[in-house]
Amino acid sequence: APAAMESLYWGTGAVELLGVFFALAAIERWLAGTATARWVALVLAALAVMSKESGLLLVVFFGGSLAAERRLRSWHAVGTGVLVALAAWAAWLVAGDFGTTADYAVDPGHAPRNFLVYGLWLVTPVPLLRDSLLHVPAAAGAGAVVWGLWGLAAWRARLRGQPFPLLCLGLALLAVAPATVVGDHAVPRYLYGPFAALALTLAALAYPGNGPRRVTLVVVTVLCAVVAWSGAAALRDARLPGGRPLHRLVFREYIARYSRQEIQRARIGPDDRVVIVRSAETDAGQFELLRSTLMDDLAIRLLCGPRVRVAWRSEVRPEDAGAIVFTTVGANLVAGPRASGRE
């Protein structure tokens, strides 16, 4: 259904997958060390930031690398400064998203628990994950063990003169931090970036002499694609106890599919008028959810023709005579007869 495009893009974690892909490519080019490769890395990093705001953590990586090389006054440092501006712009967009939606209930009190459980999620096959793990003390304990082992391995590598694993751990912690305060709105795709950092850490420990090879980065990218696919499947199938899909975008996709059936059943003509009336059993939140799922009038116009006119009302008005009337049941659209104008 055309109205399901948001679910297809966001619900499948495409933004996380794109962000991780560009971030890995940026790191690989930066580690190449040549001037040309590092300019390519800056471009790839910009693409990572535009794909997912967590890409701004590459600024920390580039800045630390330049500081270690004592090249903070180089042109690459200027490029990193441009990335900082891009990151600030991305942060401004994210702040606007948080301010206009109730989907992200920020709750700092959940941060310690979520952080520990995310450690377990990093080493658990995504199809086996369940949101109930957020509330199981054993899951938090197992996650603490994973974080602890990663930290110990990274620190021991640092003592041997290999700082890369510790850098990966730092980037993973920074990437996880924003997802720890979103209350119970936690999904596996938030960990695609940290998962890549863990994979790179294992690669660095496996190749202590030269660090991860280019072929290893390719393998990591493939692994991330597999994780993303299985994460999308788990997200699609996850349900609340009442049977409703766990994620709001999957729920919207179900609304979109049902609405498409009702729209087709109404046999809307290319020049018809459509009135969608909120019923008594539909609250304001459900009505707005339906309206945003159908993108106001866009979904109906895509399905029935660009000249179709759509109005959203609390009741049928006399001027709606002859229009095709839809009512609502919860957040679902229900086709009805044409309005007579006497309602």
mmCIF file with all atom_site columns, N, CA and C in Angstrom, residues 151-198:
data_model
loop_
_atom_site.group_PDB
_atom_site.id
_atom_site.type_symbol
_atom_site.label_atom_id
_atom_site.label_alt_id
_atom_site.label_comp_id
_atom_site.label_asym_id
_atom_site.label_entity_id
_atom_site.label_seq_id
_atom_site.pdbx_PDB_ins_code
_atom_site.Cartn_x
_atom_site.Cartn_y
_atom_site.Cartn_z
_atom_site.occupancy
_atom_site.B_iso_or_equiv
_atom_site.pdbx_formal_charge
_atom_site.auth_seq_id
_atom_site.auth_comp_id
_atom_site.auth_asym_id
_atom_site.auth_atom_id
_atom_site.pdbx_PDB_model_num
ATOM 1   N N  . GLY A 1 151 ? 35.109 -4.598 27.598 1.00 0.00 ? 151 GLY A N  1
ATOM 2   C CA . GLY A 1 151 ? 35.978 -3.587 28.191 1.00 0.00 ? 151 GLY A CA 1
ATOM 3   C C  . GLY A 1 151 ? 37.320 -4.148 28.609 1.00 0.00 ? 151 GLY A C  1
ATOM 4   N N  . LEU A 1 152 ? 37.316 -5.342 29.182 1.00 0.00 ? 152 LEU A N  1
ATOM 5   C CA . LEU A 1 152 ? 38.571 -5.961 29.610 1.00 0.00 ? 152 LEU A CA 1
ATOM 6   C C  . LEU A 1 152 ? 39.464 -6.262 28.422 1.00 0.00 ? 152 LEU A C  1
ATOM 7   N N  . ALA A 1 153 ? 38.865 -6.834 27.361 1.00 0.00 ? 153 ALA A N  1
ATOM 8   C CA . ALA A 1 153 ? 39.657 -7.158 26.171 1.00 0.00 ? 153 ALA A CA 1
ATOM 9   C C  . ALA A 1 153 ? 40.209 -5.899 25.524 1.00 0.00 ? 153 ALA A C  1
ATOM 10  N N  . ALA A 1 154 ? 39.391 -4.844 25.463 1.00 0.00 ? 154 ALA A N  1
ATOM 11  C CA . ALA A 1 154 ? 39.841 -3.597 24.849 1.00 0.00 ? 154 ALA A CA 1
ATOM 12  C C  . ALA A 1 154 ? 40.961 -2.960 25.672 1.00 0.00 ? 154 ALA A C  1
ATOM 13  N N  . TRP A 1 155 ? 40.843 -3.005 26.999 1.00 0.00 ? 155 TRP A N  1
ATOM 14  C CA . TRP A 1 155 ? 41.873 -2.397 27.842 1.00 0.00 ? 155 TRP A CA 1
ATOM 15  C C  . TRP A 1 155 ? 43.196 -3.168 27.753 1.00 0.00 ? 155 TRP A C  1
ATOM 16  N N  . ARG A 1 156 ? 43.122 -4.487 27.731 1.00 0.00 ? 156 ARG A N  1
ATOM 17  C CA . ARG A 1 156 ? 44.339 -5.285 27.613 1.00 0.00 ? 156 ARG A CA 1
ATOM 18  C C  . ARG A 1 156 ? 45.005 -5.054 26.260 1.00 0.00 ? 156 ARG A C  1
ATOM 19  N N  . ALA A 1 157 ? 44.183 -4.877 25.214 1.00 0.00 ? 157 ALA A N  1
ATOM 20  C CA . ALA A 1 157 ? 44.763 -4.564 23.904 1.00 0.00 ? 157 ALA A CA 1
ATOM 21  C C  . ALA A 1 157 ? 45.437 -3.197 23.929 1.00 0.00 ? 157 ALA A C  1
ATOM 22  N N  . ARG A 1 158 ? 44.841 -2.244 24.643 1.00 0.00 ? 158 ARG A N  1
ATOM 23  C CA . ARG A 1 158 ? 45.442 -0.912 24.769 1.00 0.00 ? 158 ARG A CA 1
ATOM 24  C C  . ARG A 1 158 ? 46.788 -0.992 25.468 1.00 0.00 ? 158 ARG A C  1
ATOM 25  N N  . LEU A 1 159 ? 46.902 -1.819 26.492 1.00 0.00 ? 159 LEU A N  1
ATOM 26  C CA . LEU A 1 159 ? 48.174 -1.968 27.194 1.00 0.00 ? 159 LEU A CA 1
ATOM 27  C C  . LEU A 1 159 ? 49.234 -2.591 26.296 1.00 0.00 ? 159 LEU A C  1
ATOM 28  N N  . ARG A 1 160 ? 48.816 -3.353 25.292 1.00 0.00 ? 160 ARG A N  1
ATOM 29  C CA . ARG A 1 160 ? 49.758 -3.946 24.342 1.00 0.00 ? 160 ARG A CA 1
ATOM 30  C C  . ARG A 1 160 ? 50.063 -3.006 23.187 1.00 0.00 ? 160 ARG A C  1
ATOM 31  N N  . GLY A 1 161 ? 49.576 -1.770 23.277 1.00 0.00 ? 161 GLY A N  1
ATOM 32  C CA . GLY A 1 161 ? 49.834 -0.792 22.217 1.00 0.00 ? 161 GLY A CA 1
ATOM 33  C C  . GLY A 1 161 ? 48.863 -0.862 21.072 1.00 0.00 ? 161 GLY A C  1
ATOM 34  N N  . GLN A 1 162 ? 47.685 -1.429 21.287 1.00 0.00 ? 162 GLN A N  1
ATOM 35  C CA . GLN A 1 162 ? 46.664 -1.542 20.242 1.00 0.00 ? 162 GLN A CA 1
ATOM 36  C C  . GLN A 1 162 ? 45.399 -0.804 20.703 1.00 0.00 ? 162 GLN A C  1
ATOM 37  N N  . PRO A 1 163 ? 45.271 0.490  20.396 1.00 0.00 ? 163 PRO A N  1
ATOM 38  C CA . PRO A 1 163 ? 44.151 1.280  20.918 1.00 0.00 ? 163 PRO A CA 1
ATOM 39  C C  . PRO A 1 163 ? 42.841 1.107  20.168 1.00 0.00 ? 163 PRO A C  1
ATOM 40  N N  . PHE A 1 164 ? 42.877 0.454  18.997 1.00 0.00 ? 164 PHE A N  1
ATOM 41  C CA . PHE A 1 164 ? 41.686 0.400  18.153 1.00 0.00 ? 164 PHE A CA 1
ATOM 42  C C  . PHE A 1 164 ? 40.486 -0.248 18.844 1.00 0.00 ? 164 PHE A C  1
ATOM 43  N N  . PRO A 1 165 ? 40.634 -1.405 19.553 1.00 0.00 ? 165 PRO A N  1
ATOM 44  C CA . PRO A 1 165 ? 39.459 -1.987 20.230 1.00 0.00 ? 165 PRO A CA 1
ATOM 45  C C  . PRO A 1 165 ? 38.834 -1.062 21.265 1.00 0.00 ? 165 PRO A C  1
ATOM 46  N N  . LEU A 1 166 ? 39.677 -0.310 21.995 1.00 0.00 ? 166 LEU A N  1
ATOM 47  C CA . LEU A 1 166 ? 39.142 0.618  22.986 1.00 0.00 ? 166 LEU A CA 1
ATOM 48  C C  . LEU A 1 166 ? 38.381 1.748  22.295 1.00 0.00 ? 166 LEU A C  1
ATOM 49  N N  . LEU A 1 167 ? 38.881 2.180  21.137 1.00 0.00 ? 167 LEU A N  1
ATOM 50  C CA . LEU A 1 167 ? 38.171 3.205  20.370 1.00 0.00 ? 167 LEU A CA 1
ATOM 51  C C  . LEU A 1 167 ? 36.815 2.680  19.906 1.00 0.00 ? 167 LEU A C  1
ATOM 52  N N  . CYS A 1 168 ? 36.774 1.426  19.442 1.00 0.00 ? 168 CYS A N  1
ATOM 53  C CA . CYS A 1 168 ? 35.505 0.830  19.016 1.00 0.00 ? 168 CYS A CA 1
ATOM 54  C C  . CYS A 1 168 ? 34.522 0.761  20.177 1.00 0.00 ? 168 CYS A C  1
ATOM 55  N N  . LEU A 1 169 ? 35.011 0.387  21.358 1.00 0.00 ? 169 LEU A N  1
ATOM 56  C CA . LEU A 1 169 ? 34.144 0.323  22.528 1.00 0.00 ? 169 LEU A CA 1
ATOM 57  C C  . LEU A 1 169 ? 33.603 1.706  22.871 1.00 0.00 ? 169 LEU A C  1
ATOM 58  N N  . GLY A 1 170 ? 34.469 2.723  22.810 1.00 0.00 ? 170 GLY A N  1
ATOM 59  C CA . GLY A 1 170 ? 34.013 4.084  23.096 1.00 0.00 ? 170 GLY A CA 1
ATOM 60  C C  . GLY A 1 170 ? 32.940 4.543  22.135 1.00 0.00 ? 170 GLY A C  1
ATOM 61  N N  . LEU A 1 171 ? 33.131 4.263  20.838 1.00 0.00 ? 171 LEU A N  1
ATOM 62  C CA . LEU A 1 171 ? 32.129 4.644  19.847 1.00 0.00 ? 171 LEU A CA 1
ATOM 63  C C  . LEU A 1 171 ? 30.821 3.887  20.082 1.00 0.00 ? 171 LEU A C  1
ATOM 64  N N  . ALA A 1 172 ? 30.922 2.609  20.462 1.00 0.00 ? 172 ALA A N  1
ATOM 65  C CA . ALA A 1 172 ? 29.709 1.821  20.734 1.00 0.00 ? 172 ALA A CA 1
ATOM 66  C C  . ALA A 1 172 ? 28.943 2.399  21.915 1.00 0.00 ? 172 ALA A C  1
ATOM 67  N N  . LEU A 1 173 ? 29.662 2.783  22.973 1.00 0.00 ? 173 LEU A N  1
ATOM 68  C CA . LEU A 1 173 ? 29.006 3.361  24.144 1.00 0.00 ? 173 LEU A CA 1
ATOM 69  C C  . LEU A 1 173 ? 28.303 4.663  23.789 1.00 0.00 ? 173 LEU A C  1
ATOM 70  N N  . LEU A 1 174 ? 28.961 5.496  22.980 1.00 0.00 ? 174 LEU A N  1
ATOM 71  C CA . LEU A 1 174 ? 28.341 6.756  22.569 1.00 0.00 ? 174 LEU A CA 1
ATOM 72  C C  . LEU A 1 174 ? 27.116 6.512  21.698 1.00 0.00 ? 174 LEU A C  1
ATOM 73  N N  . ALA A 1 175 ? 27.189 5.477  20.849 1.00 0.00 ? 175 ALA A N  1
ATOM 74  C CA . ALA A 1 175 ? 26.054 5.174  19.974 1.00 0.00 ? 175 ALA A CA 1
ATOM 75  C C  . ALA A 1 175 ? 24.883 4.608  20.755 1.00 0.00 ? 175 ALA A C  1
ATOM 76  N N  . VAL A 1 176 ? 25.163 3.834  21.802 1.00 0.00 ? 176 VAL A N  1
ATOM 77  C CA . VAL A 1 176 ? 24.106 3.219  22.597 1.00 0.00 ? 176 VAL A CA 1
ATOM 78  C C  . VAL A 1 176 ? 23.422 4.237  23.502 1.00 0.00 ? 176 VAL A C  1
ATOM 79  N N  . ALA A 1 177 ? 24.180 5.212  23.980 1.00 0.00 ? 177 ALA A N  1
ATOM 80  C CA . ALA A 1 177 ? 23.672 6.142  24.999 1.00 0.00 ? 177 ALA A CA 1
ATOM 81  C C  . ALA A 1 177 ? 22.320 6.764  24.664 1.00 0.00 ? 177 ALA A C  1
ATOM 82  N N  . PRO A 1 178 ? 22.111 7.322  23.452 1.00 0.00 ? 178 PRO A N  1
ATOM 83  C CA . PRO A 1 178 ? 20.798 7.934  23.182 1.00 0.00 ? 178 PRO A CA 1
ATOM 84  C C  . PRO A 1 178 ? 19.636 6.947  23.247 1.00 0.00 ? 178 PRO A C  1
ATOM 85  N N  . ALA A 1 179 ? 19.909 5.668  22.941 1.00 0.00 ? 179 ALA A N  1
ATOM 86  C CA . ALA A 1 179 ? 18.827 4.668  22.931 1.00 0.00 ? 179 ALA A CA 1
ATOM 87  C C  . ALA A 1 179 ? 18.499 4.147  24.319 1.00 0.00 ? 179 ALA A C  1
ATOM 88  N N  . THR A 1 180 ? 19.296 4.505  25.328 1.00 0.00 ? 180 THR A N  1
ATOM 89  C CA . THR A 1 180 ? 19.025 3.994  26.676 1.00 0.00 ? 180 THR A CA 1
ATOM 90  C C  . THR A 1 180 ? 17.966 4.803  27.405 1.00 0.00 ? 180 THR A C  1
ATOM 91  N N  . VAL A 1 181 ? 17.658 6.006  26.920 1.00 0.00 ? 181 VAL A N  1
ATOM 92  C CA . VAL A 1 181 ? 16.740 6.881  27.657 1.00 0.00 ? 181 VAL A CA 1
ATOM 93  C C  . VAL A 1 181 ? 15.360 6.964  27.021 1.00 0.00 ? 181 VAL A C  1
ATOM 94  N N  . VAL A 1 182 ? 15.090 6.114  26.022 1.00 0.00 ? 182 VAL A N  1
ATOM 95  C CA . VAL A 1 182 ? 13.793 6.193  25.341 1.00 0.00 ? 182 VAL A CA 1
ATOM 96  C C  . VAL A 1 182 ? 12.774 5.253  25.971 1.00 0.00 ? 182 VAL A C  1
ATOM 97  N N  . GLY A 1 183 ? 12.881 5.058  27.267 1.00 0.00 ? 183 GLY A N  1
ATOM 98  C CA . GLY A 1 183 ? 11.900 4.242  27.968 1.00 0.00 ? 183 GLY A CA 1
ATOM 99  C C  . GLY A 1 183 ? 11.879 2.826  27.439 1.00 0.00 ? 183 GLY A C  1
ATOM 100 N N  . ASP A 1 184 ? 10.695 2.310  27.176 1.00 0.00 ? 184 ASP A N  1
ATOM 101 C CA . ASP A 1 184 ? 10.557 0.948  26.673 1.00 0.00 ? 184 ASP A CA 1
ATOM 102 C C  . ASP A 1 184 ? 10.477 0.898  25.156 1.00 0.00 ? 184 ASP A C  1
ATOM 103 N N  . HIS A 1 185 ? 10.731 2.038  24.492 1.00 0.00 ? 185 HIS A N  1
ATOM 104 C CA . HIS A 1 185 ? 10.722 2.063  23.030 1.00 0.00 ? 185 HIS A CA 1
ATOM 105 C C  . HIS A 1 185 ? 12.103 1.624  22.544 1.00 0.00 ? 185 HIS A C  1
ATOM 106 N N  . ALA A 1 186 ? 12.428 0.358  22.747 1.00 0.00 ? 186 ALA A N  1
ATOM 107 C CA . ALA A 1 186 ? 13.743 -0.174 22.404 1.00 0.00 ? 186 ALA A CA 1
ATOM 108 C C  . ALA A 1 186 ? 13.579 -1.285 21.392 1.00 0.00 ? 186 ALA A C  1
ATOM 109 N N  . VAL A 1 187 ? 14.295 -1.206 20.295 1.00 0.00 ? 187 VAL A N  1
ATOM 110 C CA . VAL A 1 187 ? 14.226 -2.212 19.243 1.00 0.00 ? 187 VAL A CA 1
ATOM 111 C C  . VAL A 1 187 ? 15.648 -2.596 18.842 1.00 0.00 ? 187 VAL A C  1
ATOM 112 N N  . PRO A 1 188 ? 15.858 -3.833 18.346 1.00 0.00 ? 188 PRO A N  1
ATOM 113 C CA . PRO A 1 188 ? 17.214 -4.297 18.033 1.00 0.00 ? 188 PRO A CA 1
ATOM 114 C C  . PRO A 1 188 ? 17.954 -3.427 17.024 1.00 0.00 ? 188 PRO A C  1
ATOM 115 N N  . ARG A 1 189 ? 17.245 -2.757 16.125 1.00 0.00 ? 189 ARG A N  1
ATOM 116 C CA . ARG A 1 189 ? 17.952 -2.008 15.089 1.00 0.00 ? 189 ARG A CA 1
ATOM 117 C C  . ARG A 1 189 ? 18.734 -0.830 15.646 1.00 0.00 ? 189 ARG A C  1
ATOM 118 N N  . TYR A 1 190 ? 18.460 -0.413 16.872 1.00 0.00 ? 190 TYR A N  1
ATOM 119 C CA . TYR A 1 190 ? 19.253 0.650  17.476 1.00 0.00 ? 190 TYR A CA 1
ATOM 120 C C  . TYR A 1 190 ? 20.696 0.207  17.705 1.00 0.00 ? 190 TYR A C  1
ATOM 121 N N  . LEU A 1 191 ? 20.952 -1.101 17.652 1.00 0.00 ? 191 LEU A N  1
ATOM 122 C CA . LEU A 1 191 ? 22.275 -1.622 17.971 1.00 0.00 ? 191 LEU A CA 1
ATOM 123 C C  . LEU A 1 191 ? 23.067 -2.024 16.732 1.00 0.00 ? 191 LEU A C  1
ATOM 124 N N  . TYR A 1 192 ? 22.604 -1.670 15.538 1.00 0.00 ? 192 TYR A N  1
ATOM 125 C CA . TYR A 1 192 ? 23.364 -2.027 14.342 1.00 0.00 ? 192 TYR A CA 1
ATOM 126 C C  . TYR A 1 192 ? 24.759 -1.408 14.374 1.00 0.00 ? 192 TYR A C  1
ATOM 127 N N  . GLY A 1 193 ? 24.851 -0.146 14.757 1.00 0.00 ? 193 GLY A N  1
ATOM 128 C CA . GLY A 1 193 ? 26.155 0.523  14.846 1.00 0.00 ? 193 GLY A CA 1
ATOM 129 C C  . GLY A 1 193 ? 27.049 -0.118 15.884 1.00 0.00 ? 193 GLY A C  1
ATOM 130 N N  . PRO A 1 194 ? 26.600 -0.260 17.153 1.00 0.00 ? 194 PRO A N  1
ATOM 131 C CA . PRO A 1 194 ? 27.426 -0.945 18.151 1.00 0.00 ? 194 PRO A CA 1
ATOM 132 C C  . PRO A 1 194 ? 27.792 -2.371 17.762 1.00 0.00 ? 194 PRO A C  1
ATOM 133 N N  . PHE A 1 195 ? 26.878 -3.063 17.065 1.00 0.00 ? 195 PHE A N  1
ATOM 134 C CA . PHE A 1 195 ? 27.211 -4.410 16.603 1.00 0.00 ? 195 PHE A CA 1
ATOM 135 C C  . PHE A 1 195 ? 28.394 -4.364 15.641 1.00 0.00 ? 195 PHE A C  1
ATOM 136 N N  . ALA A 1 196 ? 28.409 -3.387 14.748 1.00 0.00 ? 196 ALA A N  1
ATOM 137 C CA . ALA A 1 196 ? 29.543 -3.245 13.829 1.00 0.00 ? 196 ALA A CA 1
ATOM 138 C C  . ALA A 1 196 ? 30.831 -2.956 14.603 1.00 0.00 ? 196 ALA A C  1
ATOM 139 N N  . ALA A 1 197 ? 30.742 -2.112 15.653 1.00 0.00 ? 197 ALA A N  1
ATOM 140 C CA . ALA A 1 197 ? 31.919 -1.817 16.469 1.00 0.00 ? 197 ALA A CA 1
ATOM 141 C C  . ALA A 1 197 ? 32.434 -3.074 17.169 1.00 0.00 ? 197 ALA A C  1
ATOM 142 N N  . LEU A 1 198 ? 31.517 -3.926 17.658 1.00 0.00 ? 198 LEU A N  1
ATOM 143 C CA . LEU A 1 198 ? 31.926 -5.175 18.292 1.00 0.00 ? 198 LEU A CA 1
ATOM 144 C C  . LEU A 1 198 ? 32.600 -6.099 17.281 1.00 0.00 ? 198 LEU A C  1
#
